[in-house]
């Protein structure tokens, strides 16, 4: 029995009769194979999906914004009224002729009876032709709101495990409608493959395996989307051949289950050095100190990794780094805040989140404080609010705003003033959903229509930042106190307000408020769809319509919906982003693009983590701990023959370039003295992973340039791609040659300077990228190197001439002996003169050097320890024997010990190993 026959037979058992109670179920291509059928096709169920499958409403055809040939359809076909009107076009050339259906342009052009740029789409008499013909013949009825709604579509089977190349299967797509009917819509569905190197799919749903690995084939019908998982093992390690792999946690269980299907054997867990450096950078954005590394390696505790995870979860660096990550997601960018006190507000935004992460406040409570924020506390008057705000900005004490239950700056950004901008930002930040497409047309990869977007947008209509009409009189009274009767322009007014706050005066403030109108309170005033004229009620994404009168603030409905256990976005979006932080890719990737056509690579794993996160009370530490304790996280980055090409199934760690803030801090920590390192690590206000936000850093010593080089997020768009973790040539040039890096190596409070001071070594000083030495000394050193090369060449010539002379004497060749003796004597004289000159040059250089360092004080054992220290503070591990020998060799040949250590440290921070987390 073939797979196609089996699933067709199964479908016959599962699917109820469609349309006819006494006839067996038939697919639409079978029902309309006969042109004499009496069934009337549905405009929504059949005509528009067929046009979508044929490409008529695509971007390259009539779905483009300008249409084609004077005929325009809605993109991807989900504005039923517009499309119906476009076909009938009572005011112009109609594409439909109900009096003589065969003369309809919608039939004549696709059959090329009339010239058609799109070519032949079907022949007369085919089921597609008959379907459209019967619809026109029945009067070309449009869409009625009384028709059943599509509940979902189902693809059968929902997963396929191929064994061989070119193996194939034909899938079937079922549409489930609200009236209980189920129809096989395979012939009018569209299909795509998410990876054509693994599987292809044709227009009829024939899926063919072309390579090993895993991917999804996705079916589209109406606004329904359904994925089909495709797997073909990459090795023969499947079934009984698969080796025993420990699954110590639930995460490991789900990951290994998927790897078994693929025949992929995971890499072993990493050693302690690798584990400590990885978790330190991932969880706290901080390099481990040499002392911390030694202590961890010396511990014999069998639970030391779990203990280290718990220790790090309670450090200020953890709170700082993950507050920064949350600021990324929520868009903390001072440049788009109120221009009166934007830098201060950006700082408060960070402090507010940091305070809650440090206290391990649950994620839902943090989000609620942002989503439900207003400027004024409950029952606080506008005047009292202005007095409090003026006092805070005068005293510059952030504790007042940090302690507030809510933080309003998310909604005060000037790049989300419009309701649609608020809707897009909200969906991206808290749901991990990109809704931009649905703002103008049906989303090409998800269920969202333009009407869905408009109904979702309606939640944000009453949310405003500015002058509240209800407090206008109080605002004017406060304004008059600082302006008098002067007519001041807006720019001057902002300056006057800032100056007045500095002087301790009470000034009027713009505020975030929920607009309450009598109409809205009485009859749930709703927005109309401009194109259809239909009244739009606020509607949750994929959920129910909400009566605004039930809620004082429409955002309450959003929070209630997000906290429902069955909500498919809220918990999943955060879990997926945290996972991507640790594994380079999300379980859904990109992590901020949760849509039905982009299914998870491991659905059971994502479901487990999402539900566990909810049941933990949205405890962020639970989520971090659950991931970090798994063997999956702790595996080495070194692949084996089965998983060397795996980048999405978590069989080994992925090398990841350090984020911009972490990279900049790592440079400072690696080059600082032990004492300075401790002070810097603890000063979160100066750490790039902490309060030193992007805009603040730009004006501070070049730190902003460094962050730009390494791709810091500007927090300017609704996309995680605003941050770049890609490597670039500019980063290489920066690390090798930039003044900021070179100055860190020779800074007075640096590691090398502390060694110079401790041992009285000849110091290295730098000004910008040039050594502080005289031109005379530089030329002398250059001449010395040249002399050394000439001496080595003369020594080689002397030895060669002496061998030739010995041979000539044995052969008694008198004339040749005289020539060789003369040559030997001349070479010897040159060698002696150059040797003497070189010694004088050395003495001259020693006299010209004002330093009095003594490099002989450092023993070989101590040099060994210093080399180890250099490796520990940069790469987080001890050097290998070969690395130790190479470093010692360089130190021995260096001009000074300090210069040799400088070279070593410079080389280490320029290795790939330093700049990646492995």
Tab-separated table of N, CA and C in Angstrom, residues 625-694:
chain	number	residue	atom	x	y	z
A	625	UNK	N	17.948	28.745	34.982
A	625	UNK	CA	18.474	27.571	35.692
A	625	UNK	C	18.155	26.290	34.911
A	626	UNK	N	16.927	26.186	34.418
A	626	UNK	CA	16.499	24.989	33.696
A	626	UNK	C	17.370	24.766	32.462
A	627	UNK	N	17.667	25.834	31.758
A	627	UNK	CA	18.481	25.716	30.543
A	627	UNK	C	19.934	25.422	30.885
A	628	UNK	N	20.483	26.172	31.843
A	628	UNK	CA	21.913	26.089	32.135
A	628	UNK	C	22.314	24.769	32.773
A	629	UNK	N	21.394	24.124	33.479
A	629	UNK	CA	21.706	22.850	34.119
A	629	UNK	C	21.702	21.680	33.147
A	630	UNK	N	21.206	21.885	31.948
A	630	UNK	CA	21.083	20.790	30.993
A	630	UNK	C	22.428	20.448	30.353
A	631	UNK	N	22.588	19.185	30.001
A	631	UNK	CA	23.759	18.775	29.222
A	631	UNK	C	23.748	19.473	27.863
A	632	UNK	N	22.557	19.740	27.356
A	632	UNK	CA	22.430	20.406	26.057
A	632	UNK	C	23.174	21.732	26.068
A	633	UNK	N	23.011	22.529	27.114
A	633	UNK	CA	23.727	23.804	27.201
A	633	UNK	C	25.217	23.592	27.446
A	634	UNK	N	25.559	22.587	28.223
A	634	UNK	CA	26.939	22.407	28.660
A	634	UNK	C	27.800	21.622	27.671
A	635	UNK	N	27.266	21.283	26.504
A	635	UNK	CA	28.053	20.512	25.551
A	635	UNK	C	29.195	21.337	24.959
A	636	UNK	N	30.252	20.648	24.527
A	636	UNK	CA	31.371	21.316	23.891
A	636	UNK	C	30.973	21.828	22.512
A	637	UNK	N	31.726	22.798	22.010
A	637	UNK	CA	31.464	23.326	20.664
A	637	UNK	C	32.080	22.427	19.589
A	638	UNK	N	32.961	21.511	19.988
A	638	UNK	CA	33.654	20.670	19.017
A	638	UNK	C	32.713	19.587	18.483
A	639	UNK	N	32.449	19.575	17.182
A	639	UNK	CA	31.488	18.626	16.613
A	639	UNK	C	32.123	17.259	16.355
A	640	UNK	N	31.280	16.275	16.093
A	640	UNK	CA	31.735	14.965	15.654
A	640	UNK	C	31.269	14.750	14.217
A	641	UNK	N	31.512	13.577	13.680
A	641	UNK	CA	31.185	13.339	12.275
A	641	UNK	C	29.684	13.380	12.005
A	642	UNK	N	28.859	13.192	13.024
A	642	UNK	CA	27.405	13.185	12.802
A	642	UNK	C	26.771	14.557	12.942
A	643	UNK	N	27.385	15.440	13.707
A	643	UNK	CA	26.717	16.728	13.987
A	643	UNK	C	27.484	17.935	13.492
A	644	UNK	N	28.482	17.721	12.622
A	644	UNK	CA	29.317	18.842	12.190
A	644	UNK	C	28.543	19.885	11.386
A	645	UNK	N	27.418	19.512	10.795
A	645	UNK	CA	26.622	20.463	10.008
A	645	UNK	C	25.365	20.937	10.742
A	646	UNK	N	25.193	20.492	11.971
A	646	UNK	CA	23.979	20.847	12.715
A	646	UNK	C	24.086	22.255	13.280
A	647	UNK	N	23.120	23.097	12.942
A	647	UNK	CA	23.091	24.462	13.479
A	647	UNK	C	21.746	24.791	14.121
A	648	UNK	N	20.807	23.832	14.146
A	648	UNK	CA	19.466	24.162	14.643
A	648	UNK	C	18.863	23.123	15.569
A	649	UNK	N	19.612	22.052	15.875
A	649	UNK	CA	19.060	21.005	16.729
A	649	UNK	C	19.844	20.812	18.020
A	650	UNK	N	20.786	21.712	18.289
A	650	UNK	CA	21.406	21.854	19.615
A	650	UNK	C	22.200	20.621	20.046
A	651	UNK	N	22.878	19.988	19.081
A	651	UNK	CA	23.688	18.815	19.391
A	651	UNK	C	25.089	19.185	19.867
A	652	UNK	N	25.467	20.443	19.688
A	652	UNK	CA	26.749	20.943	20.197
A	652	UNK	C	26.632	22.449	20.349
A	653	UNK	N	27.529	23.015	21.117
A	653	UNK	CA	27.514	24.467	21.300
A	653	UNK	C	27.930	25.149	19.997
A	654	UNK	N	27.417	26.340	19.779
A	654	UNK	CA	27.762	27.135	18.597
A	654	UNK	C	28.681	28.271	19.027
A	655	UNK	N	29.778	28.445	18.291
A	655	UNK	CA	30.668	29.579	18.570
A	655	UNK	C	29.910	30.871	18.283
A	656	UNK	N	29.901	31.770	19.266
A	656	UNK	CA	29.138	33.022	19.130
A	656	UNK	C	30.021	34.211	19.460
A	657	UNK	N	30.023	35.202	18.561
A	657	UNK	CA	30.786	36.403	18.857
A	657	UNK	C	30.168	37.129	20.043
A	658	UNK	N	31.008	37.686	20.891
A	658	UNK	CA	30.501	38.370	22.078
A	658	UNK	C	29.646	39.562	21.679
A	659	UNK	N	28.526	39.810	22.371
A	659	UNK	CA	27.753	41.032	22.130
A	659	UNK	C	28.610	42.271	22.378
A	660	UNK	N	28.218	43.381	21.787
A	660	UNK	CA	29.037	44.601	21.826
A	660	UNK	C	29.412	45.008	23.249
A	661	UNK	N	28.403	45.049	24.143
A	661	UNK	CA	28.672	45.501	25.509
A	661	UNK	C	29.614	44.551	26.235
A	662	UNK	N	29.421	43.258	26.007
A	662	UNK	CA	30.254	42.240	26.660
A	662	UNK	C	31.679	42.314	26.120
A	663	UNK	N	31.817	42.521	24.814
A	663	UNK	CA	33.144	42.614	24.203
A	663	UNK	C	33.915	43.814	24.752
A	664	UNK	N	33.245	44.960	24.866
A	664	UNK	CA	33.925	46.156	25.365
A	664	UNK	C	34.351	45.972	26.816
A	665	UNK	N	33.475	45.413	27.641
A	665	UNK	CA	33.839	45.148	29.041
A	665	UNK	C	34.958	44.112	29.131
A	666	UNK	N	34.928	43.109	28.248
A	666	UNK	CA	35.958	42.065	28.268
A	666	UNK	C	37.328	42.660	27.994
A	667	UNK	N	37.424	43.611	27.085
A	667	UNK	CA	38.699	44.275	26.804
A	667	UNK	C	39.217	44.996	28.040
A	668	UNK	N	38.320	45.686	28.730
A	668	UNK	CA	38.718	46.418	29.936
A	668	UNK	C	39.147	45.464	31.042
A	669	UNK	N	38.378	44.400	31.235
A	669	UNK	CA	38.685	43.439	32.298
A	669	UNK	C	39.981	42.674	32.014
A	670	UNK	N	40.223	42.344	30.754
A	670	UNK	CA	41.411	41.566	30.407
A	670	UNK	C	42.693	42.359	30.578
A	671	UNK	N	42.617	43.667	30.407
A	671	UNK	CA	43.831	44.486	30.433
A	671	UNK	C	44.042	45.218	31.749
A	672	UNK	N	43.062	45.196	32.652
A	672	UNK	CA	43.159	45.945	33.908
A	672	UNK	C	43.967	45.177	34.950
A	673	UNK	N	44.546	45.915	35.889
A	673	UNK	CA	45.232	45.273	37.009
A	673	UNK	C	44.215	44.541	37.868
A	674	UNK	N	44.692	43.658	38.743
A	674	UNK	CA	43.775	42.877	39.579
A	674	UNK	C	42.885	43.786	40.411
A	675	UNK	N	43.478	44.809	40.998
A	675	UNK	CA	42.719	45.727	41.849
A	675	UNK	C	41.719	46.529	41.022
A	676	UNK	N	42.179	47.035	39.885
A	676	UNK	CA	41.300	47.826	39.023
A	676	UNK	C	40.201	46.955	38.427
A	677	UNK	N	40.522	45.708	38.158
A	677	UNK	CA	39.537	44.793	37.597
A	677	UNK	C	38.369	44.594	38.555
A	678	UNK	N	38.682	44.375	39.812
A	678	UNK	CA	37.636	44.192	40.819
A	678	UNK	C	36.761	45.431	40.930
A	679	UNK	N	37.400	46.607	40.921
A	679	UNK	CA	36.646	47.859	41.048
A	679	UNK	C	35.737	48.069	39.835
A	680	UNK	N	36.269	47.805	38.628
A	680	UNK	CA	35.487	47.999	37.412
A	680	UNK	C	34.340	46.996	37.341
A	681	UNK	N	34.603	45.741	37.683
A	681	UNK	CA	33.558	44.710	37.619
A	681	UNK	C	32.382	45.048	38.515
A	682	UNK	N	32.658	45.701	39.626
A	682	UNK	CA	31.599	46.013	40.594
A	682	UNK	C	30.889	47.322	40.286
A	683	UNK	N	31.480	48.182	39.452
A	683	UNK	CA	30.901	49.506	39.172
A	683	UNK	C	29.970	49.413	37.965
A	684	UNK	N	28.729	49.033	38.198
A	684	UNK	CA	27.797	48.792	37.103
A	684	UNK	C	27.413	50.059	36.361
A	685	UNK	N	27.594	51.221	36.980
A	685	UNK	CA	27.293	52.471	36.289
A	685	UNK	C	28.282	52.724	35.150
A	686	UNK	N	29.484	52.136	35.260
A	686	UNK	CA	30.502	52.326	34.237
A	686	UNK	C	30.622	51.138	33.296
A	687	UNK	N	29.896	50.077	33.575
A	687	UNK	CA	29.968	48.879	32.740
A	687	UNK	C	29.094	49.052	31.499
A	688	UNK	N	29.617	48.614	30.368
A	688	UNK	CA	28.828	48.662	29.136
A	688	UNK	C	27.615	47.747	29.228
A	689	UNK	N	27.733	46.656	30.003
A	689	UNK	CA	26.581	45.746	30.149
A	689	UNK	C	25.532	46.334	31.074
A	690	UNK	N	25.865	47.435	31.734
A	690	UNK	CA	24.965	48.023	32.721
A	690	UNK	C	24.356	49.317	32.259
A	691	UNK	N	24.573	50.348	33.021
A	691	UNK	CA	23.854	51.600	32.824
A	691	UNK	C	24.419	52.461	31.707
A	692	UNK	N	25.589	52.108	31.225
A	692	UNK	CA	26.227	52.902	30.180
A	692	UNK	C	25.494	52.647	28.866
A	693	UNK	N	24.338	53.261	28.684
A	693	UNK	CA	23.501	52.983	27.525
A	693	UNK	C	24.152	53.509	26.261
A	694	UNK	N	23.584	53.091	25.145
A	694	UNK	CA	24.159	53.431	23.842
A	694	UNK	C	24.351	54.936	23.679
